[in-house]
Amino acid sequence: MKSQFSITFFGVRGSYPVPGREARRYGGNTSSLLLEIAGQPVILDAGTGIIQAGHYLSGRLQPGRAIHIFLTHLHIDHIMGLPFFAPMFDPQAEIVLHFPGIEGVRSQEALEALFLPPYSPITLQGIKARLRFQPLAPGAMGPVLLESGIEVAHALHDSHPRLGVLIYRVSFDGRRLVFATDVESPGGFDPDIRDFIAGADLLVHDSQYVEEEYSGGVRPRKGYGHSTVAMAVHNASVCGVRRLYLFHYDPKYSDAMLEEMLAQARLAFPKTYLAREGKTIKIRR
Ligand SMILES: [Zn+2]
Ligand SMILES: [Zn+2]
């Protein structure tokens, strides 16, 4: 328990949730990961996957330990599960919501609106947890320090329309996980981002498109702010990470297509895996 560092994927899909047969094996919920680090829950993104994470955490919360949620950005697929996150309505729970604080953008108001009419019948008084909003100034702050020496650092990647995203690096006891979703990098990451990711034990990387869809077809997706599998593989090998998990799949892609993507990726980076809803991975030294 003291040295535990695990990650569970609760939502792996991009753009919008896809219930149904075609997404049964890898899951249809949108972006959300739960890290359990020496008993400390840390959640990355609050897409519909966070709903299951909330049910999982209910009854497991330790008094005096806050749940820290870090949002990469506020696109709807990354926040839409928040009003259904059970610990929000638990008077014993304490929640800290970290999000990109961008000048001139009313991000906190936008997040609060999720709980207010007309989007929701709840009001802010209906939230029973002790909830704290914590803006992160991109580029201007050191890592957030949590209990047990856990560090959560962020770096701004500005290719994602229109406000960019935060890439997160979670470090604990000599081990590092990087979460880089909604990133487009046709020529690979810039050196500062490469340095930020370098040597991670596990990289979870946006893999929304196959190459044919990104650059060909009637409506090429270049400029949409997302990676191809080839970009994910390239970044993983240039950054020298140990394991790569493909993530943020296009909602139109079936399980069978994802398996084809995996086979392609493994030719260039053998330690590639598909993020799968419900899957837990232990990060060992
Ligand atoms: Zn997204
Ligand atoms: Zn996005």
Tab-separated table of C-alpha atoms and ligand atoms in Angstrom:
chain	number	residue	atom	x	y	z
A	1	MET	CA	0.000	0.000	0.000
A	2	LYS	CA	2.777	2.421	0.962
A	3	SER	CA	4.529	2.095	-2.380
A	4	GLN	CA	1.437	1.376	-4.487
A	5	PHE	CA	1.195	3.276	-7.786
A	6	SER	CA	-1.578	2.035	-10.005
A	7	ILE	CA	-3.692	3.431	-12.774
A	8	THR	CA	-7.186	2.333	-13.778
A	9	PHE	CA	-8.768	3.454	-17.036
A	10	PHE	CA	-12.407	4.381	-16.484
A	11	GLY	CA	-12.928	6.170	-19.811
A	12	VAL	CA	-10.755	5.825	-22.909
A	13	ARG	CA	-12.862	7.330	-25.695
A	14	GLY	CA	-12.569	10.743	-27.332
A	15	SER	CA	-15.219	13.282	-28.358
A	16	TYR	CA	-18.410	11.600	-27.106
A	17	PRO	CA	-19.430	8.418	-25.316
A	18	VAL	CA	-20.287	5.361	-27.389
A	19	PRO	CA	-22.393	2.744	-25.688
A	20	GLY	CA	-22.988	-0.355	-27.761
A	21	ARG	CA	-21.600	-3.526	-29.178
A	22	GLU	CA	-18.818	-2.034	-31.292
A	23	ALA	CA	-17.100	-0.556	-28.232
A	24	ARG	CA	-17.738	-3.409	-25.807
A	25	ARG	CA	-14.160	-4.684	-25.490
A	26	TYR	CA	-12.345	-1.400	-24.961
A	27	GLY	CA	-15.185	0.719	-23.603
A	28	GLY	CA	-17.258	3.690	-24.662
A	29	ASN	CA	-16.875	6.202	-21.825
A	30	THR	CA	-14.900	9.386	-22.348
A	31	SER	CA	-11.577	10.383	-20.807
A	32	SER	CA	-11.009	9.584	-17.130
A	33	LEU	CA	-8.230	7.764	-15.272
A	34	LEU	CA	-7.973	6.963	-11.599
A	35	LEU	CA	-4.532	6.775	-10.042
A	36	GLU	CA	-4.145	5.219	-6.620
A	37	ILE	CA	-0.847	6.215	-5.133
A	38	ALA	CA	-0.003	5.097	-1.608
A	39	GLY	CA	-3.739	5.275	-0.832
A	40	GLN	CA	-4.145	8.727	-2.382
A	41	PRO	CA	-6.753	8.979	-5.175
A	42	VAL	CA	-5.787	11.216	-8.091
A	43	ILE	CA	-8.120	11.507	-11.068
A	44	LEU	CA	-7.064	12.720	-14.476
A	45	ASP	CA	-9.965	14.172	-16.489
A	46	ALA	CA	-13.666	14.002	-15.737
A	47	GLY	CA	-15.311	12.568	-18.855
A	48	THR	CA	-18.137	10.057	-18.416
A	49	GLY	CA	-15.566	7.550	-17.111
A	50	ILE	CA	-15.371	9.484	-13.832
A	51	ILE	CA	-18.893	8.298	-12.998
A	52	GLN	CA	-17.701	4.701	-12.531
A	53	ALA	CA	-14.577	5.968	-10.748
A	54	GLY	CA	-16.895	7.752	-8.296
A	55	HIS	CA	-18.865	4.579	-7.582
A	56	TYR	CA	-15.601	2.711	-7.098
A	57	LEU	CA	-14.322	5.329	-4.633
A	58	SER	CA	-17.554	5.546	-2.628
A	59	GLY	CA	-16.951	3.775	0.645
A	60	ARG	CA	-13.198	3.684	0.076
A	61	LEU	CA	-12.440	7.291	0.984
A	62	GLN	CA	-10.134	7.831	3.910
A	63	PRO	CA	-10.912	10.660	6.318
A	64	GLY	CA	-8.596	13.618	5.788
A	65	ARG	CA	-7.641	12.585	2.245
A	66	ALA	CA	-8.943	14.774	-0.536
A	67	ILE	CA	-9.682	13.461	-4.008
A	68	HIS	CA	-7.561	15.489	-6.418
A	69	ILE	CA	-8.993	15.839	-9.925
A	70	PHE	CA	-6.777	17.323	-12.645
A	71	LEU	CA	-8.430	18.460	-15.888
A	72	THR	CA	-6.425	18.631	-19.107
A	73	HIS	CA	-8.860	21.147	-20.600
A	74	LEU	CA	-12.553	21.943	-20.495
A	75	HIS	CA	-13.828	20.362	-23.712
A	76	ILE	CA	-17.105	18.651	-22.942
A	77	ASP	CA	-15.770	15.082	-23.355
A	78	HIS	CA	-13.297	15.770	-20.522
A	79	ILE	CA	-15.749	17.256	-18.000
A	80	MET	CA	-19.201	15.847	-18.754
A	81	GLY	CA	-19.095	13.245	-15.959
A	82	LEU	CA	-18.549	15.771	-13.148
A	83	PRO	CA	-22.221	16.358	-12.204
A	84	PHE	CA	-22.625	12.569	-11.837
A	85	PHE	CA	-19.510	11.974	-9.718
A	86	ALA	CA	-20.934	10.415	-6.540
A	87	PRO	CA	-18.381	11.873	-4.062
A	88	MET	CA	-19.688	15.376	-4.972
A	89	PHE	CA	-22.771	14.516	-2.949
A	90	ASP	CA	-20.980	12.943	0.013
A	91	PRO	CA	-20.626	15.344	2.971
A	92	GLN	CA	-17.554	13.388	4.119
A	93	ALA	CA	-15.705	13.922	0.842
A	94	GLU	CA	-13.196	16.622	0.057
A	95	ILE	CA	-12.488	17.329	-3.604
A	96	VAL	CA	-9.893	19.601	-5.156
A	97	LEU	CA	-10.521	20.383	-8.801
A	98	HIS	CA	-7.377	21.525	-10.622
A	99	PHE	CA	-7.903	23.027	-14.059
A	100	PRO	CA	-6.049	25.223	-16.565
A	101	GLY	CA	-6.454	28.806	-15.419
A	102	ILE	CA	-6.231	30.894	-18.545
A	103	GLU	CA	-6.391	34.653	-18.429
A	104	GLY	CA	-9.620	36.074	-19.746
A	105	VAL	CA	-11.383	32.677	-19.701
A	106	ARG	CA	-14.013	32.087	-17.019
A	107	SER	CA	-13.155	28.453	-16.484
A	108	GLN	CA	-14.415	28.142	-12.920
A	109	GLU	CA	-17.797	29.631	-13.883
A	110	ALA	CA	-17.955	27.234	-16.839
A	111	LEU	CA	-17.358	24.270	-14.513
A	112	GLU	CA	-19.903	25.504	-11.979
A	113	ALA	CA	-22.471	25.891	-14.759
A	114	LEU	CA	-22.498	22.096	-15.161
A	115	PHE	CA	-24.291	21.912	-11.800
A	116	LEU	CA	-26.742	24.736	-12.448
A	117	PRO	CA	-30.018	25.089	-14.323
A	118	PRO	CA	-30.682	24.848	-17.216
A	119	TYR	CA	-28.036	22.093	-17.603
A	120	SER	CA	-28.818	20.432	-14.311
A	121	PRO	CA	-31.502	20.403	-11.609
A	122	ILE	CA	-28.790	20.609	-8.925
A	123	THR	CA	-27.431	23.891	-7.618
A	124	LEU	CA	-24.084	24.619	-6.000
A	125	GLN	CA	-25.790	24.162	-2.614
A	126	GLY	CA	-26.640	20.638	-3.727
A	127	ILE	CA	-22.930	19.762	-3.763
A	128	LYS	CA	-22.323	18.263	-0.329
A	129	ALA	CA	-18.582	17.607	-0.579
A	130	ARG	CA	-16.076	20.252	0.397
A	131	LEU	CA	-15.128	21.345	-3.109
A	132	ARG	CA	-12.207	23.604	-3.906
A	133	PHE	CA	-11.328	25.019	-7.335
A	134	GLN	CA	-7.620	25.313	-8.018
A	135	PRO	CA	-6.584	27.054	-11.250
A	136	LEU	CA	-3.198	26.064	-12.653
A	137	ALA	CA	-1.362	28.835	-14.427
A	138	PRO	CA	0.219	27.222	-17.478
A	139	GLY	CA	3.973	27.607	-17.484
A	140	ALA	CA	4.077	29.727	-14.362
A	141	MET	CA	3.920	27.182	-11.584
A	142	GLY	CA	5.959	24.346	-10.202
A	143	PRO	CA	4.420	20.934	-9.544
A	144	VAL	CA	1.474	20.468	-7.208
A	145	LEU	CA	2.685	18.545	-4.166
A	146	LEU	CA	0.325	16.027	-2.615
A	147	GLU	CA	0.659	13.668	0.349
A	148	SER	CA	3.338	10.971	0.452
A	149	GLY	CA	5.647	12.950	-1.839
A	150	ILE	CA	3.402	12.710	-4.917
A	151	GLU	CA	4.157	15.421	-7.466
A	152	VAL	CA	1.857	16.465	-10.287
A	153	ALA	CA	3.552	18.695	-12.866
A	154	HIS	CA	1.918	20.227	-15.918
A	155	ALA	CA	3.060	21.568	-19.259
A	156	LEU	CA	0.982	23.485	-21.766
A	157	HIS	CA	0.683	22.031	-25.257
A	158	ASP	CA	-0.906	24.620	-27.479
A	159	SER	CA	-1.906	22.713	-30.621
A	160	HIS	CA	-5.398	21.818	-29.419
A	161	PRO	CA	-8.030	24.319	-30.556
A	162	ARG	CA	-8.496	26.837	-29.147
A	163	LEU	CA	-6.956	27.118	-25.705
A	164	GLY	CA	-4.490	24.226	-25.696
A	165	VAL	CA	-4.295	21.438	-23.117
A	166	LEU	CA	-2.228	20.596	-20.078
A	167	ILE	CA	-0.056	17.495	-20.235
A	168	TYR	CA	0.328	16.017	-16.751
A	169	ARG	CA	3.282	14.171	-15.282
A	170	VAL	CA	2.671	12.339	-12.014
A	171	SER	CA	5.793	11.307	-10.099
A	172	PHE	CA	6.032	9.129	-7.041
A	173	ASP	CA	8.871	7.149	-5.511
A	174	GLY	CA	11.055	7.301	-8.631
A	175	ARG	CA	8.214	6.344	-10.990
A	176	ARG	CA	6.530	8.563	-13.561
A	177	LEU	CA	3.321	8.507	-15.534
A	178	VAL	CA	2.569	11.038	-18.278
A	179	PHE	CA	-0.935	11.775	-19.544
A	180	ALA	CA	-0.887	13.507	-22.926
A	181	THR	CA	-4.316	13.621	-24.490
A	182	ASP	CA	-5.750	15.909	-27.172
A	183	VAL	CA	-2.312	16.697	-28.550
A	184	GLU	CA	-1.438	17.036	-32.227
A	185	SER	CA	2.224	16.979	-33.160
A	186	PRO	CA	2.811	16.320	-36.867
A	187	GLY	CA	6.574	16.845	-36.561
A	188	GLY	CA	6.871	15.389	-33.052
A	189	PHE	CA	6.816	17.302	-29.780
A	190	ASP	CA	8.922	20.423	-29.260
A	191	PRO	CA	12.076	19.912	-27.173
A	192	ASP	CA	10.529	21.325	-23.978
A	193	ILE	CA	7.664	18.814	-24.112
A	194	ARG	CA	10.082	16.002	-25.018
A	195	ASP	CA	12.142	16.833	-21.932
A	196	PHE	CA	8.994	16.942	-19.821
A	197	ILE	CA	8.019	13.414	-20.887
A	198	ALA	CA	11.507	11.885	-21.216
A	199	GLY	CA	11.995	8.553	-19.502
A	200	ALA	CA	8.426	8.123	-18.215
A	201	ASP	CA	7.522	4.594	-17.123
A	202	LEU	CA	4.146	4.914	-18.749
A	203	LEU	CA	2.847	7.316	-21.388
A	204	VAL	CA	-0.886	7.557	-22.095
A	205	HIS	CA	-1.114	9.309	-25.451
A	206	ASP	CA	-3.908	10.597	-27.686
A	207	SER	CA	-4.382	8.242	-30.663
A	208	GLN	CA	-7.589	9.509	-32.168
A	209	TYR	CA	-6.933	8.805	-35.826
A	210	VAL	CA	-5.393	6.431	-38.282
A	211	GLU	CA	-3.188	8.098	-40.859
A	212	GLU	CA	-5.686	7.749	-43.759
A	213	GLU	CA	-8.310	9.685	-41.861
A	214	TYR	CA	-5.863	12.333	-40.619
A	215	SER	CA	-4.453	13.308	-43.964
A	216	GLY	CA	-6.791	11.862	-46.595
A	217	GLY	CA	-10.464	11.299	-47.348
A	218	VAL	CA	-13.163	13.873	-47.951
A	219	ARG	CA	-12.592	15.673	-44.669
A	220	PRO	CA	-8.985	15.322	-43.489
A	221	ARG	CA	-8.635	15.727	-39.726
A	222	LYS	CA	-5.342	17.597	-39.818
A	223	GLY	CA	-5.624	20.650	-37.582
A	224	TYR	CA	-8.358	19.147	-35.381
A	225	GLY	CA	-5.857	18.988	-32.515
A	226	HIS	CA	-5.505	15.205	-32.310
A	227	SER	CA	-2.793	12.632	-32.863
A	228	THR	CA	-2.517	9.702	-35.164
A	229	VAL	CA	-1.240	6.381	-33.881
A	230	ALA	CA	2.007	7.102	-35.745
A	231	MET	CA	2.474	10.361	-33.804
A	232	ALA	CA	1.922	8.554	-30.496
A	233	VAL	CA	4.474	5.902	-31.414
A	234	HIS	CA	6.974	8.477	-32.622
A	235	ASN	CA	6.674	10.534	-29.436
A	236	ALA	CA	6.949	7.437	-27.238
A	237	SER	CA	10.186	6.333	-28.859
A	238	VAL	CA	11.764	9.808	-29.087
A	239	CYS	CA	10.929	10.434	-25.416
A	240	GLY	CA	12.322	7.034	-24.415
A	241	VAL	CA	9.290	5.936	-22.408
A	242	ARG	CA	8.968	2.356	-21.191
A	243	ARG	CA	5.374	1.657	-22.119
A	244	LEU	CA	2.863	3.405	-24.373
A	245	TYR	CA	-0.904	3.227	-23.958
A	246	LEU	CA	-3.009	4.380	-26.902
A	247	PHE	CA	-5.962	6.468	-25.715
A	248	HIS	CA	-8.787	8.874	-26.734
A	249	TYR	CA	-10.020	6.720	-29.591
A	250	ASP	CA	-12.245	8.175	-32.236
A	251	PRO	CA	-15.862	7.313	-31.317
A	252	LYS	CA	-16.446	5.827	-34.781
A	253	TYR	CA	-13.664	3.259	-34.396
A	254	SER	CA	-14.763	-0.260	-33.514
A	255	ASP	CA	-12.883	-2.619	-31.200
A	256	ALA	CA	-11.617	-4.460	-34.270
A	257	MET	CA	-10.159	-1.249	-35.701
A	258	LEU	CA	-8.406	-0.486	-32.422
A	259	GLU	CA	-6.774	-3.906	-32.538
A	260	GLU	CA	-5.532	-3.165	-36.044
A	261	MET	CA	-4.105	0.125	-34.804
A	262	LEU	CA	-2.334	-1.728	-32.017
A	263	ALA	CA	-0.776	-4.230	-34.415
A	264	GLN	CA	0.537	-1.367	-36.574
A	265	ALA	CA	1.900	0.515	-33.563
A	266	ARG	CA	3.723	-2.540	-32.218
A	267	LEU	CA	5.769	-2.852	-35.397
A	268	ALA	CA	7.483	0.419	-34.472
A	269	PHE	CA	7.125	0.394	-30.664
A	270	PRO	CA	6.660	-3.129	-29.307
A	271	LYS	CA	5.660	-2.036	-25.808
A	272	THR	CA	2.417	-0.451	-27.001
A	273	TYR	CA	-0.933	-1.376	-25.464
A	274	LEU	CA	-4.547	-0.310	-25.846
A	275	ALA	CA	-6.107	1.571	-22.946
A	276	ARG	CA	-9.140	-0.470	-21.965
A	277	GLU	CA	-11.970	0.553	-19.668
A	278	GLY	CA	-11.727	-1.214	-16.309
A	279	LYS	CA	-8.088	-2.202	-16.792
A	280	THR	CA	-5.706	-1.562	-13.882
A	281	ILE	CA	-1.949	-1.328	-14.384
A	282	LYS	CA	0.597	-1.318	-11.615
A	283	ILE	CA	3.624	0.896	-12.130
A	284	ARG	CA	6.579	-0.805	-10.531
A	285	ARG	CA	10.142	0.331	-10.173
B	1	ZN	ZN	-11.082	15.132	-26.105
B	2	ZN	ZN	-10.301	18.451	-26.637
